[in-house]
C-alpha positions in Angstrom: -9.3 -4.9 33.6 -9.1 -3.9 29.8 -12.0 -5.5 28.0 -11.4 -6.9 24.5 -13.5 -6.8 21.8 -12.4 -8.4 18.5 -13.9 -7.9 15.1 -15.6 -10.8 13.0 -12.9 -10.4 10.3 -10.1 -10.1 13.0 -11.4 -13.9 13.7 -10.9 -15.3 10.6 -7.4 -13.8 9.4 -6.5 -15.4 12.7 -7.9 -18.5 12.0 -5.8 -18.4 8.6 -2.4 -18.1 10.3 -0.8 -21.6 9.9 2.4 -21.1 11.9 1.6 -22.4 15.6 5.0 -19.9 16.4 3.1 -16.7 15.0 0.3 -17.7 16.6 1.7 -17.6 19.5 3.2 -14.6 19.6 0.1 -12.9 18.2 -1.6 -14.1 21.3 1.5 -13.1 23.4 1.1 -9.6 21.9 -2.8 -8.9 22.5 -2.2 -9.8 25.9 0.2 -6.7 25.9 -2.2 -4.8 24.3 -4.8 -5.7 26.9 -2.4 -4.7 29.7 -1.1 -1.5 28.2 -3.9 -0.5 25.4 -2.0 2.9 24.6 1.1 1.0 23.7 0.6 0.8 20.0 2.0 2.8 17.3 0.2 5.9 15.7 2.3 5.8 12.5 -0.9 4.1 10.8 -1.0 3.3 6.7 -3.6 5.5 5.1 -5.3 2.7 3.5 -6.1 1.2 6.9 -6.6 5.2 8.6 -8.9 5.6 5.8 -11.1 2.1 6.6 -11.1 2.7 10.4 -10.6 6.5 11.6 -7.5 7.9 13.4 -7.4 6.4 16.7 -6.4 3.5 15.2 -3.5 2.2 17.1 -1.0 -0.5 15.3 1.5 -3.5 17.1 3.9 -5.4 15.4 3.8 -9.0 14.9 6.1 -9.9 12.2 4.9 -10.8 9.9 1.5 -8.9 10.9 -0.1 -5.6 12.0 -2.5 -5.8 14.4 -4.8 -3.1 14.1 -7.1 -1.7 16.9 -8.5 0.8 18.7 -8.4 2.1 22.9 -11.4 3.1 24.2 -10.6 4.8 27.0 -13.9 5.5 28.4 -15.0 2.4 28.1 -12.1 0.6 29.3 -12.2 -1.9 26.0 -10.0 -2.4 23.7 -11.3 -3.1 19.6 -9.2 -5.2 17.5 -10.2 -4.4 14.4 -8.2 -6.1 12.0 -4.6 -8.9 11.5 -3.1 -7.6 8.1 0.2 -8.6 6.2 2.9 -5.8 7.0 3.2 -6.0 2.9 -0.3 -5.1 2.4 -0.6 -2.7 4.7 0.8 0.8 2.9 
């Protein structure tokens, strides 16, 4: 099984999302992740390519991005970061 590794800062955006719904879903969508780690999106903002390197890997979560990164030798999975799609260019 996928391990999951998630960043200090990735911990307290998510702790600043007041919508129990988005929550949710956000939860719903890193257990996709976990099950399917290559799933996410390559088309990457430079901003956050820039901050992070290129293997960063993006889901959706409207009205989020959920940045991370697959480690495929090591099985895990680093979520590095929850950012506002708006902030995010």
């Amino acid at each position: 099984m996928t391990k999951m590794v998630y960043s200090p800062r990735f911990a307290r955006e998510l702790s600043r999302v007041t919508s129990a719904r988005v929550e949710q879903k956000i939860y719903d969508t890193l257990d996709v992740i976990e099950a399917v780690p290559s799933i996410g999106s390559r088309n990457i903002p430079r901003m956050i390519q820039v901050e992070f390197g290129e293997g960063v890997l993006k889901m959706v979560v409207d009205p989020f991005d959920i940045f991370y990164e697959y480690f495929d030798a090591l099985d895990t999975v680093y979520v590095y970061t929850l950012v506002f799609q708006r902030q995010a260019r």
